[in-house]
Amino acid sequence: MPCSQSCFDIVIVGAGPAGLFLGVCMARWGYKIKHIDNREAPTITGRADGLQPRTLHIWRNMGLKHRFMAHEPAKIYQLGSGASGRRYPFTATLHQGLIERILIEDMGRNGASVQRPWSIVDFDHGKEDLNYPLQVSFKHEQNHQTETVRAKYLFSATGSQSLVRDRLGIKLLHRDPISHVWGVIDGVVQTDFPDIRMKCTIHSDHGSMMIIPRDNNLIRLYVQVGSSSDTNFDPHMKATQDEVQTAAKKILSPYKIIWDSVDWFSVYPISQGSAEAYTSANRIFLGGDSCHTHSPQAGQGMNTAIHDSLNLAWKIHQVEAGFANKSILSTYESERKPVVKALLDFDARYAALFSQRVPLDDQAGEGDEFVKTFKESQEFTSGYGISYPANAFNWSPDHPATSPLFFRRGYANPVQLEQDVPFNGSFRIFVFAGKPGSAKQALSDLAVNLQRPRTFFTVYKRSDEATVSCHERHNPHSLLYTICTIFAASHDKTGVSETVPPIMACYSHHVYADDIWDARVPEATASAHAKMGFDVQKGGVAVVRPDGHVGCAVQLVEGKGTVQALDQYFSSFSTKIMGQRVATARL
């Protein structure tokens, strides 16, 4: 049915980082959004405050990082080996209110906004409207006005007290009883402690504390105020600001600390939990704290929430744009849930070590175990160590695409090469062409066979291809993909007209020279080829998902084989069959 005023592509409930990031993506791609939040205004102080390296990487890919960095966030470089050699070897801290403002402003530039203060009160997955099967009802928190709309999708990002999760009967399963209670305080301080502008942890006979430098001269302190080892421990205990400050002074002694001002203060129990399910009927989705909770010390909450939304956004877009079958939406849960499990495993271990009261005269090395755990986990906590299991998007030997040309090794890990292509919902096809001339015939055959009928290149061509501007860099042929060509040569030997077939020359802005040395492959003459496992004489093709994770890698060979393998891969989740109509190519 035509979309009336009361029909929306998606309803987003909650305007924290998870809800806003999804709103930004969907607004940019032209979807009609109903976005509500029960707060009168965005976050003013406190809450989450750190973007990890991989999240900064994503923000740069979306053209948001410069707005973030304009607020001059504090940078924390003590990341261990996990971020070494990365584009952003630091965590950047900036209070959540400013982060929300950046996302809200970006939504506004694309015609979307957050309505406040509204709360969801009910929803129903009916059958009377197949196009907009969800009916969602809201209530204004001040004047009690009500509204009911219809939608294709519903996303709940309202925190641990999610009405949507509760109404679906999905339980939030906690791993262990609460064993620690912490206070957190943001403020401007005076102290003689020499490392106050560094991220550090302090263990003393009086408890544990973490120091995190913030923007605008602020310091965040996480202060242990209660433990299950204490007499009469209450997991729901409260503490005043003065009590938390007193505890911090004792832990920091003999150094002194006083507060010039306090921006925010809170007390919370440490608890790890994950929802039984993250989706319902591939129409209703949970994200952020609505489906997972954990301690804040490792700086993962906001980052994990943003990655939830990133994972979901491009998949909904693939379905709604007619590229992918609706069944692929189930991979949101199957991909994100294992990541959350790994996070909770790390968080439980990290929080327990963090909360240990190590005696000052300890010689047993327990403090070293804390540092060791922190450093060993940095690849994961930086975001670069996240990988996804095998499915239609992530090739494995069990994938429906059975061409012998697939490289038989695990992928689904993020890459950095895609930064020049913005996050726009498109797949990136990286053609590693080897040394100029060495795979010339294979490259030529790839270009010829891409243009044959019923290839992934031709079946999803843009209907307006004939009128697309000659200045279109990323999607001149299709909104499904962008093609990038990388030669194992210096820049002066990769001329487009001499080395790139005409159809691929349409992507002239995405022809690259693989001539930058990388410490991770110090002996390689072409580091990008080497990191992907491609021979510099033969090359290869890598398909990178819209979220920057590698989907598959295929040998670059003469003849039709490379394109046929790619057709098999895309056919496994697309709405159209490519190449030969083989039944097993379907999901």
Coordinates of C-alpha atoms in Angstrom, one line a residue:
M1 CA 0.0 0.0 0.0
P2 CA 1.2 3.6 -0.5
C3 CA 3.0 5.0 2.5
S4 CA 0.7 7.4 4.3
Q5 CA 1.6 9.8 7.0
S6 CA 1.2 7.1 9.6
C7 CA 3.4 4.5 7.9
F8 CA 7.1 4.3 8.5
D9 CA 9.9 2.1 7.3
I10 CA 11.3 1.8 10.8
V11 CA 10.4 2.9 14.3
I12 CA 13.4 3.5 16.6
V13 CA 12.8 3.6 20.3
G14 CA 15.6 5.2 22.3
A15 CA 18.0 8.0 21.3
G16 CA 21.2 6.9 22.9
P17 CA 24.2 5.9 20.7
A18 CA 22.6 2.7 19.4
G19 CA 19.3 4.3 18.4
L20 CA 20.9 7.4 16.9
F21 CA 23.5 5.6 14.9
L22 CA 20.8 3.4 13.3
G23 CA 18.8 6.6 12.7
V24 CA 21.8 8.2 11.0
C25 CA 22.2 5.3 8.6
M26 CA 18.6 4.9 7.7
A27 CA 18.1 8.6 7.2
R28 CA 21.1 8.9 4.9
W29 CA 19.7 6.1 2.8
G30 CA 16.3 7.8 2.4
Y31 CA 14.1 5.7 4.7
K32 CA 11.1 7.1 6.6
I33 CA 11.9 7.0 10.3
K34 CA 9.8 7.4 13.4
H35 CA 12.3 8.0 16.2
I36 CA 11.3 8.6 19.8
D37 CA 12.9 9.0 23.2
N38 CA 11.4 9.3 26.6
R39 CA 13.8 12.0 27.8
E40 CA 13.1 15.7 27.4
A41 CA 16.6 16.4 26.0
P42 CA 19.7 14.6 25.0
T43 CA 22.3 13.6 27.5
I44 CA 23.8 16.6 29.3
T45 CA 26.5 15.0 31.5
G46 CA 28.0 11.6 32.2
R47 CA 27.2 8.2 30.8
A48 CA 29.4 6.6 28.1
D49 CA 32.4 8.6 26.8
G50 CA 34.9 6.6 24.8
L51 CA 35.2 5.6 21.1
Q52 CA 37.5 2.7 20.5
P53 CA 39.8 2.6 17.4
R54 CA 37.5 0.5 15.2
T55 CA 34.6 2.8 16.0
L56 CA 36.7 5.8 15.1
H57 CA 37.5 4.0 11.9
I58 CA 33.7 3.6 11.1
W59 CA 33.0 7.3 12.0
R60 CA 35.7 8.4 9.6
N61 CA 34.2 6.1 6.9
M62 CA 30.9 7.9 7.5
G63 CA 32.4 11.4 7.4
L64 CA 31.6 11.9 11.1
K65 CA 35.1 11.7 12.7
H66 CA 36.1 15.3 12.0
R67 CA 33.0 16.6 13.9
F68 CA 33.9 14.3 16.8
M69 CA 37.5 15.5 16.8
A70 CA 36.5 19.1 16.6
H71 CA 35.4 18.8 20.3
E72 CA 39.1 18.0 21.1
P73 CA 38.5 14.7 22.9
A74 CA 41.2 13.3 25.2
K75 CA 43.2 10.5 23.6
I76 CA 44.3 7.4 25.5
Y77 CA 47.3 5.7 23.8
Q78 CA 48.0 2.9 26.3
L79 CA 46.3 0.2 24.2
G80 CA 48.8 -2.6 24.3
S81 CA 49.5 -4.5 21.0
G82 CA 45.9 -4.7 19.8
A83 CA 46.0 -1.4 18.0
S84 CA 49.6 -1.3 17.0
G85 CA 49.9 -0.4 13.3
R86 CA 46.3 0.7 13.2
R87 CA 45.1 4.1 11.8
Y88 CA 43.9 5.1 15.3
P89 CA 46.1 3.6 18.0
F90 CA 44.1 5.3 20.8
T91 CA 40.7 5.5 22.5
A92 CA 39.1 9.0 22.3
T93 CA 37.0 10.1 25.2
L94 CA 34.2 12.7 24.8
H95 CA 31.0 12.9 26.9
Q96 CA 28.0 11.1 25.4
G97 CA 26.0 14.3 25.1
L98 CA 28.3 15.7 22.5
I99 CA 28.4 12.3 20.7
E100 CA 24.6 12.3 20.6
R101 CA 24.6 15.9 19.3
I102 CA 26.8 14.9 16.4
L103 CA 24.4 12.1 15.4
I104 CA 21.3 14.1 15.9
E105 CA 22.7 16.9 13.7
D106 CA 23.5 14.4 11.0
M107 CA 20.0 13.0 11.1
G108 CA 18.7 16.5 10.8
R109 CA 20.7 17.1 7.6
N110 CA 18.9 14.1 6.1
G111 CA 15.3 15.1 7.2
A112 CA 15.0 13.0 10.4
S113 CA 14.6 14.0 14.0
V114 CA 13.9 12.6 17.5
Q115 CA 10.5 13.3 19.0
R116 CA 10.6 13.9 22.8
P117 CA 9.5 13.0 25.4
W118 CA 7.6 10.0 24.0
S119 CA 7.5 6.4 25.2
I120 CA 6.4 3.2 23.5
V121 CA 3.4 1.7 25.3
D122 CA 2.4 -1.2 23.0
F123 CA 3.1 -2.9 19.7
D124 CA 1.6 -5.7 17.7
H125 CA 2.8 -7.8 14.8
G126 CA -0.5 -8.1 12.8
K127 CA -1.3 -9.7 9.4
E128 CA -3.8 -7.2 8.0
D129 CA -1.1 -5.1 6.4
L130 CA 1.7 -7.1 4.7
N131 CA 3.7 -4.1 3.8
Y132 CA 3.7 -2.5 7.2
P133 CA 2.9 -5.4 9.5
L134 CA 3.8 -3.8 12.8
Q135 CA 1.4 -1.5 14.8
V136 CA 3.2 0.6 17.4
S137 CA 1.6 2.9 20.0
F138 CA 3.2 5.7 21.9
K139 CA 2.4 8.1 24.7
H140 CA 3.7 11.6 25.4
E141 CA 5.3 11.8 28.8
Q142 CA 3.9 15.3 29.7
N143 CA 0.5 15.8 28.1
H144 CA -0.3 12.1 27.7
Q145 CA -1.2 12.4 24.1
T146 CA -1.2 9.1 22.3
E147 CA -0.3 8.1 18.8
T148 CA -0.4 4.8 16.8
V149 CA 1.6 4.2 13.6
R150 CA 2.4 1.3 11.3
A151 CA 5.9 0.2 10.4
K152 CA 8.0 -2.4 8.7
Y153 CA 10.6 -2.7 11.5
L154 CA 10.9 -1.9 15.2
F155 CA 14.3 -1.3 16.9
S156 CA 14.5 -1.0 20.7
A157 CA 17.5 0.7 22.2
T158 CA 16.0 1.9 25.5
G159 CA 18.5 0.3 27.9
S160 CA 18.2 -2.6 30.2
Q161 CA 14.5 -1.8 31.1
S162 CA 13.3 -2.5 27.6
L163 CA 9.5 -2.6 27.3
V164 CA 9.9 -4.2 23.8
R165 CA 12.0 -7.0 25.2
D166 CA 9.7 -7.6 28.1
R167 CA 6.6 -7.7 25.9
L168 CA 8.2 -10.2 23.7
G169 CA 8.9 -12.4 26.7
I170 CA 12.6 -12.3 26.1
K171 CA 14.6 -12.7 29.3
L172 CA 17.8 -10.8 30.1
L173 CA 20.0 -13.7 31.5
H174 CA 22.6 -12.6 34.0
R175 CA 25.7 -14.8 34.3
D176 CA 26.5 -14.4 38.0
P177 CA 25.1 -12.7 41.1
I178 CA 26.2 -9.1 41.6
S179 CA 29.5 -9.1 43.4
H180 CA 30.8 -5.6 43.1
V181 CA 29.3 -2.1 43.4
W182 CA 31.1 0.9 41.9
G183 CA 30.7 4.7 41.9
V184 CA 31.6 6.9 39.0
I185 CA 32.3 10.6 39.2
D186 CA 33.2 13.1 36.5
G187 CA 34.8 16.3 37.6
V188 CA 37.7 18.8 37.5
V189 CA 40.2 17.9 40.2
Q190 CA 43.4 19.2 41.8
T191 CA 45.8 16.5 42.8
D192 CA 49.5 15.7 43.2
F193 CA 49.0 12.3 41.6
P194 CA 51.5 12.4 38.7
D195 CA 49.5 10.2 36.2
I196 CA 46.1 11.9 36.5
R197 CA 46.0 12.6 32.8
M198 CA 46.7 9.0 31.9
K199 CA 44.3 6.0 31.9
C200 CA 45.5 4.0 34.8
T201 CA 44.2 1.6 37.6
I202 CA 45.1 1.7 41.2
H203 CA 44.8 -1.2 43.6
S204 CA 45.3 -0.6 47.3
D205 CA 44.3 -2.0 50.7
H206 CA 41.3 0.4 50.5
G207 CA 40.0 -0.9 47.2
S208 CA 40.5 -0.2 43.5
M209 CA 40.0 2.8 41.2
M210 CA 40.3 3.6 37.5
I211 CA 41.3 7.0 36.2
I212 CA 40.2 8.1 32.7
P213 CA 41.1 11.5 31.3
R214 CA 38.2 13.3 29.6
D215 CA 37.6 16.3 27.4
N216 CA 37.5 19.8 28.8
N217 CA 39.9 19.1 31.7
L218 CA 37.5 16.5 33.2
I219 CA 38.7 13.4 35.0
R220 CA 36.5 10.3 35.3
L221 CA 37.0 8.1 38.4
Y222 CA 35.6 4.6 38.7
V223 CA 35.7 3.9 42.5
Q224 CA 35.0 0.6 44.2
V225 CA 32.5 1.2 47.0
G226 CA 31.4 -2.4 47.8
S227 CA 32.4 -6.0 47.3
S228 CA 30.8 -9.4 48.1
S229 CA 33.8 -10.0 50.4
D230 CA 32.6 -7.1 52.6
T231 CA 30.6 -7.8 55.8
N232 CA 26.9 -7.3 55.2
F233 CA 27.4 -6.6 51.5
D234 CA 24.3 -5.4 49.7
P235 CA 24.4 -5.6 45.9
H236 CA 21.8 -2.8 45.7
M237 CA 23.7 -0.6 48.1
K238 CA 23.6 3.2 47.6
A239 CA 26.4 5.7 48.2
T240 CA 26.5 9.5 48.2
Q241 CA 28.8 11.6 46.2
D242 CA 30.7 12.5 49.4
E243 CA 31.1 8.8 50.3
V244 CA 32.5 8.0 46.8
Q245 CA 34.9 10.9 47.0
T246 CA 36.1 9.8 50.5
A247 CA 36.7 6.3 49.1
A248 CA 38.7 7.7 46.2
K249 CA 40.8 9.8 48.6
K250 CA 41.6 6.7 50.7
I251 CA 42.5 4.6 47.6
L252 CA 44.7 7.3 46.2
S253 CA 46.5 8.0 49.5
P254 CA 49.2 9.2 50.1
Y255 CA 48.5 11.4 47.1
K256 CA 45.9 14.1 47.6
I257 CA 42.8 14.9 45.5
I258 CA 40.1 17.6 45.8
W259 CA 37.3 18.4 43.4
D260 CA 36.9 21.9 41.9
S261 CA 33.6 20.8 40.3
V262 CA 31.6 17.7 39.7
D263 CA 29.7 17.2 36.4
W264 CA 28.1 13.8 37.0
F265 CA 27.9 11.1 39.6
S266 CA 26.3 7.7 39.8
V267 CA 26.5 4.3 41.6
Y268 CA 26.0 1.0 39.8
P269 CA 26.4 -2.7 40.4
I270 CA 28.6 -4.7 38.0
S271 CA 26.5 -7.4 36.2
Q272 CA 27.0 -9.2 32.9
G273 CA 23.8 -10.2 31.1
S274 CA 22.6 -11.0 27.6
A275 CA 19.1 -11.4 26.1
E276 CA 17.9 -14.8 25.2
A277 CA 17.1 -13.5 21.7
Y278 CA 17.9 -10.3 19.8
T279 CA 15.2 -10.5 17.2
S280 CA 11.6 -11.5 16.7
A281 CA 10.2 -12.6 13.3
N282 CA 13.0 -10.6 11.5
R283 CA 10.9 -7.5 12.2
I284 CA 11.6 -6.5 15.7
F285 CA 15.2 -6.0 16.9
L286 CA 17.0 -5.3 20.2
G287 CA 20.3 -3.4 20.4
G288 CA 22.6 -1.9 22.9
D289 CA 21.8 -2.3 26.6
S290 CA 18.3 -3.6 25.6
C291 CA 20.1 -6.9 24.8
H292 CA 23.4 -6.9 26.7
T293 CA 24.7 -5.3 29.9
H294 CA 28.2 -5.3 31.4
S295 CA 30.6 -3.2 33.4
P296 CA 31.8 0.2 31.9
Q297 CA 35.4 0.0 32.9
A298 CA 36.7 -1.5 29.6
G299 CA 34.9 1.2 27.5
Q300 CA 32.8 -1.3 25.5
G301 CA 29.2 -0.3 26.1
M302 CA 28.7 2.5 23.5
N303 CA 31.0 0.9 21.0
T304 CA 29.2 -2.4 21.2
A305 CA 25.9 -0.6 20.8
I306 CA 27.1 1.2 17.7
H307 CA 28.4 -2.0 16.2
D308 CA 25.0 -3.6 16.8
S309 CA 23.3 -0.8 14.8
L310 CA 26.0 -0.9 12.1
N311 CA 25.4 -4.6 11.6
L312 CA 21.7 -4.2 11.4
A313 CA 21.5 -1.1 9.3
W314 CA 23.1 -2.4 6.1
K315 CA 21.2 -5.7 6.3
I316 CA 17.8 -3.9 6.4
H317 CA 19.0 -1.7 3.6
Q318 CA 20.0 -4.8 1.5
V319 CA 16.5 -6.3 2.0
E320 CA 14.5 -3.1 1.4
A321 CA 16.6 -2.1 -1.7
G322 CA 15.6 -5.5 -3.2
F323 CA 19.2 -6.9 -3.1
A324 CA 18.9 -9.6 -0.4
N325 CA 16.3 -12.1 0.9
K326 CA 14.6 -11.2 4.1
S327 CA 16.0 -14.3 5.7
I328 CA 19.4 -12.7 6.0
L329 CA 18.1 -10.5 8.8
S330 CA 18.5 -13.5 11.1
T331 CA 22.3 -13.0 10.8
Y332 CA 22.0 -9.9 13.0
E333 CA 21.5 -12.2 16.1
S334 CA 23.8 -15.0 14.9
E335 CA 26.6 -12.6 14.3
R336 CA 26.2 -10.1 17.2
K337 CA 25.4 -12.7 20.0
P338 CA 28.8 -14.5 19.9
V339 CA 30.5 -11.1 20.0
V340 CA 28.5 -10.2 23.1
K341 CA 29.4 -13.6 24.7
A342 CA 33.1 -12.9 24.1
L343 CA 32.6 -9.4 25.6
L344 CA 30.9 -10.8 28.7
D345 CA 33.6 -13.5 29.1
F346 CA 36.3 -10.8 29.0
D347 CA 34.3 -8.4 31.1
A348 CA 33.6 -10.9 33.9
R349 CA 37.3 -11.7 34.1
Y350 CA 38.4 -8.1 33.8
A351 CA 35.9 -6.8 36.4
A352 CA 36.9 -9.5 38.9
L353 CA 40.6 -8.7 38.5
F354 CA 39.9 -5.0 38.6
S355 CA 37.9 -5.3 41.8
Q356 CA 40.5 -7.4 43.7
R357 CA 42.0 -5.7 46.7
V358 CA 45.6 -6.5 46.2
P359 CA 47.7 -5.9 49.4
L360 CA 50.4 -3.3 49.1
D361 CA 53.0 -5.8 50.1
D362 CA 51.8 -8.4 47.6
Q363 CA 54.6 -10.2 45.8
A364 CA 52.6 -12.9 44.1
G365 CA 52.0 -11.0 40.9
E366 CA 48.2 -10.7 40.9
G367 CA 48.6 -7.1 39.7
D368 CA 50.5 -8.4 36.7
E369 CA 47.7 -10.7 35.9
F370 CA 45.4 -7.7 35.6
V371 CA 47.8 -6.0 33.2
K372 CA 48.3 -9.2 31.2
T373 CA 44.5 -9.7 30.8
F374 CA 44.1 -6.1 29.7
K375 CA 46.9 -6.3 27.1
E376 CA 45.9 -9.7 25.8
S377 CA 42.3 -8.4 25.1
Q378 CA 43.2 -5.3 23.3
E379 CA 42.8 -6.7 19.8
F380 CA 39.2 -7.5 20.8
T381 CA 38.4 -4.4 22.8
S382 CA 39.8 -2.1 20.1
G383 CA 37.2 -3.5 17.8
Y384 CA 39.7 -4.8 15.3
G385 CA 39.6 -8.4 16.7
I386 CA 35.9 -8.8 16.1
S387 CA 35.0 -11.5 13.6
Y388 CA 31.8 -13.2 12.6
P389 CA 30.9 -16.9 12.1
A390 CA 30.3 -18.6 8.8
N391 CA 27.0 -17.8 7.1
A392 CA 25.7 -16.6 3.7
F393 CA 27.8 -13.4 3.9
N394 CA 30.9 -15.1 5.4
W395 CA 32.3 -17.8 3.1
S396 CA 33.4 -21.1 4.5
P397 CA 33.9 -24.6 3.0
D398 CA 30.2 -25.3 3.9
H399 CA 28.9 -22.3 2.0
P400 CA 26.5 -22.9 -0.9
A401 CA 29.1 -21.3 -3.2
T402 CA 31.3 -24.3 -4.0
S403 CA 33.7 -23.0 -6.7
P404 CA 37.2 -24.3 -6.1
L405 CA 38.5 -20.8 -6.6
F406 CA 37.5 -19.6 -3.1
F407 CA 40.4 -19.2 -0.8
R408 CA 39.8 -21.7 2.0
R409 CA 40.5 -19.7 5.2
G410 CA 38.5 -17.8 7.7
Y411 CA 37.5 -14.3 7.0
A412 CA 34.7 -12.0 8.4
N413 CA 37.3 -9.8 10.1
P414 CA 37.4 -6.1 9.4
V415 CA 39.8 -4.5 7.0
Q416 CA 41.1 -0.9 6.6
L417 CA 41.4 -0.7 2.9
E418 CA 37.8 0.3 2.4
Q419 CA 38.2 3.8 4.0
D420 CA 38.1 5.5 0.6
V421 CA 34.7 4.1 -0.1
P422 CA 32.1 5.6 2.3
F423 CA 29.8 3.4 4.3
N424 CA 26.8 3.7 2.0
G425 CA 25.3 0.2 2.2
S426 CA 27.3 -1.1 -0.8
F427 CA 29.6 -4.1 -1.0
R428 CA 33.2 -3.3 -2.0
I429 CA 34.8 -5.6 -4.6
F430 CA 38.6 -5.3 -4.3
V431 CA 40.4 -6.6 -7.3
F432 CA 44.0 -7.2 -6.3
A433 CA 45.6 -7.2 -9.8
G434 CA 49.1 -8.1 -8.8
K435 CA 52.1 -6.6 -10.7
P436 CA 51.0 -4.7 -13.8
G437 CA 51.0 -7.1 -16.7
S438 CA 51.5 -10.3 -14.6
A439 CA 47.7 -11.0 -14.5
K440 CA 46.8 -8.9 -17.5
Q441 CA 44.7 -11.6 -19.2
A442 CA 42.9 -12.6 -16.0
L443 CA 42.0 -9.0 -15.3
S444 CA 40.8 -8.5 -18.9
D445 CA 38.7 -11.7 -18.7
L446 CA 37.2 -10.5 -15.4
A447 CA 36.1 -7.3 -17.0
V448 CA 34.6 -9.0 -20.0
N449 CA 32.7 -11.7 -18.0
L450 CA 31.4 -9.2 -15.5
Q451 CA 29.3 -7.7 -18.3
R452 CA 27.8 -10.9 -19.5
P453 CA 24.0 -11.4 -18.8
R454 CA 22.9 -12.6 -15.4
T455 CA 26.1 -11.8 -13.5
F456 CA 26.0 -10.0 -10.2
F457 CA 27.4 -7.0 -12.0
T458 CA 24.5 -6.8 -14.5
V459 CA 21.4 -8.1 -12.7
Y460 CA 21.4 -5.3 -10.2
K461 CA 22.3 -2.5 -12.4
R462 CA 20.9 0.9 -11.7
S463 CA 17.7 1.8 -13.6
D464 CA 19.1 5.3 -14.0
E465 CA 22.5 4.2 -15.1
A466 CA 22.3 6.2 -18.4
T467 CA 21.8 9.5 -16.5
V468 CA 24.2 8.9 -13.6
S469 CA 26.7 11.8 -13.4
C470 CA 30.2 11.2 -14.8
H471 CA 31.4 12.5 -11.4
E472 CA 29.8 9.6 -9.5
R473 CA 32.8 7.9 -7.8
H474 CA 31.4 5.0 -6.0
N475 CA 28.2 3.6 -7.6
P476 CA 28.2 4.4 -11.4
H477 CA 26.7 1.0 -12.3
S478 CA 24.8 -0.3 -9.2
L479 CA 24.0 0.6 -5.6
L480 CA 25.0 -2.9 -4.7
Y481 CA 28.7 -2.6 -5.2
T482 CA 31.8 -0.5 -5.7
I483 CA 34.8 -1.9 -7.6
C484 CA 38.3 -1.0 -6.5
T485 CA 41.5 -2.2 -8.3
I486 CA 44.9 -2.5 -6.5
F487 CA 48.2 -3.1 -8.3
A488 CA 51.3 -4.4 -6.6
A489 CA 53.4 -1.5 -8.0
S490 CA 54.3 2.1 -7.3
H491 CA 51.9 4.9 -8.1
D492 CA 53.7 6.0 -11.3
K493 CA 53.2 2.5 -12.7
T494 CA 49.4 2.2 -12.2
G495 CA 48.1 4.5 -14.9
V496 CA 44.3 3.9 -15.4
S497 CA 44.3 4.1 -19.2
E498 CA 47.3 1.7 -19.5
T499 CA 46.5 -0.9 -16.9
V500 CA 42.7 -0.9 -16.1
P501 CA 40.0 -2.4 -18.4
P502 CA 37.5 0.2 -19.5
I503 CA 34.5 -1.0 -17.4
M504 CA 36.7 -0.9 -14.3
A505 CA 38.2 2.5 -15.3
C506 CA 34.7 3.9 -14.5
Y507 CA 35.9 3.6 -10.9
S508 CA 39.1 5.6 -11.6
H509 CA 39.0 7.1 -8.2
H510 CA 39.4 3.6 -6.8
V511 CA 42.6 2.5 -8.5
Y512 CA 45.4 2.1 -6.0
A513 CA 49.1 1.4 -5.8
D514 CA 50.0 -1.2 -3.2
D515 CA 53.4 0.4 -2.3
I516 CA 53.3 1.3 1.4
W517 CA 55.4 -0.7 3.7
D518 CA 53.7 -2.4 6.7
A519 CA 55.4 -3.6 9.8
R520 CA 53.1 -6.5 10.1
V521 CA 54.4 -7.9 6.8
P522 CA 57.9 -6.4 6.8
E523 CA 59.3 -8.6 4.0
A524 CA 56.4 -8.0 1.6
T525 CA 56.9 -5.8 -1.5
A526 CA 53.1 -5.3 -1.7
S527 CA 51.7 -5.3 1.9
A528 CA 48.0 -5.2 1.0
H529 CA 48.3 -8.2 -1.2
A530 CA 50.4 -10.0 1.4
K531 CA 47.9 -9.4 4.3
M532 CA 45.1 -10.8 2.1
G533 CA 47.2 -13.8 1.2
F534 CA 47.3 -12.9 -2.5
D535 CA 50.4 -13.7 -4.7
V536 CA 51.8 -10.5 -6.4
Q537 CA 52.0 -12.3 -9.7
K538 CA 48.5 -13.9 -9.7
G539 CA 46.4 -11.4 -7.6
G540 CA 42.9 -12.2 -6.3
V541 CA 39.5 -10.7 -5.5
A542 CA 38.1 -9.9 -2.1
V543 CA 34.5 -9.1 -1.4
V544 CA 34.1 -6.8 1.6
R545 CA 30.7 -6.4 3.2
P546 CA 29.2 -2.9 3.7
D547 CA 30.3 -2.9 7.3
G548 CA 34.0 -3.5 6.4
H549 CA 34.2 -7.2 7.2
V550 CA 35.7 -9.6 4.5
G551 CA 33.0 -11.8 3.1
C552 CA 35.1 -14.0 0.7
A553 CA 38.3 -14.1 -1.3
V554 CA 38.5 -15.6 -4.8
Q555 CA 41.4 -16.5 -7.1
L556 CA 41.9 -14.2 -10.1
V557 CA 42.1 -16.5 -13.0
E558 CA 41.8 -16.4 -16.8
G559 CA 38.4 -17.3 -18.2
K560 CA 35.0 -17.2 -16.5
G561 CA 35.9 -18.8 -13.2
T562 CA 36.4 -15.8 -11.0
V563 CA 33.0 -14.2 -12.0
Q564 CA 31.2 -17.5 -11.7
A565 CA 32.6 -17.9 -8.1
L566 CA 31.4 -14.3 -7.3
D567 CA 28.0 -15.1 -8.8
Q568 CA 27.7 -18.1 -6.6
Y569 CA 28.6 -16.1 -3.5
F570 CA 26.0 -13.3 -4.2
S571 CA 23.4 -15.8 -5.3
S572 CA 23.4 -17.4 -1.8
F573 CA 21.6 -14.4 -0.3
S574 CA 20.3 -12.3 -3.1
T575 CA 16.8 -12.0 -4.5
K576 CA 18.0 -13.0 -8.0
I577 CA 19.8 -16.1 -9.2
M578 CA 23.0 -15.3 -11.1
G579 CA 24.9 -17.3 -13.7
Q580 CA 23.6 -20.9 -14.2
R581 CA 20.3 -21.6 -12.3
V582 CA 21.7 -24.1 -9.8
A583 CA 19.3 -24.9 -7.0
T584 CA 22.0 -25.2 -4.5
A585 CA 23.0 -21.6 -5.1
R586 CA 19.9 -20.6 -3.0
L587 CA 19.9 -20.3 0.7

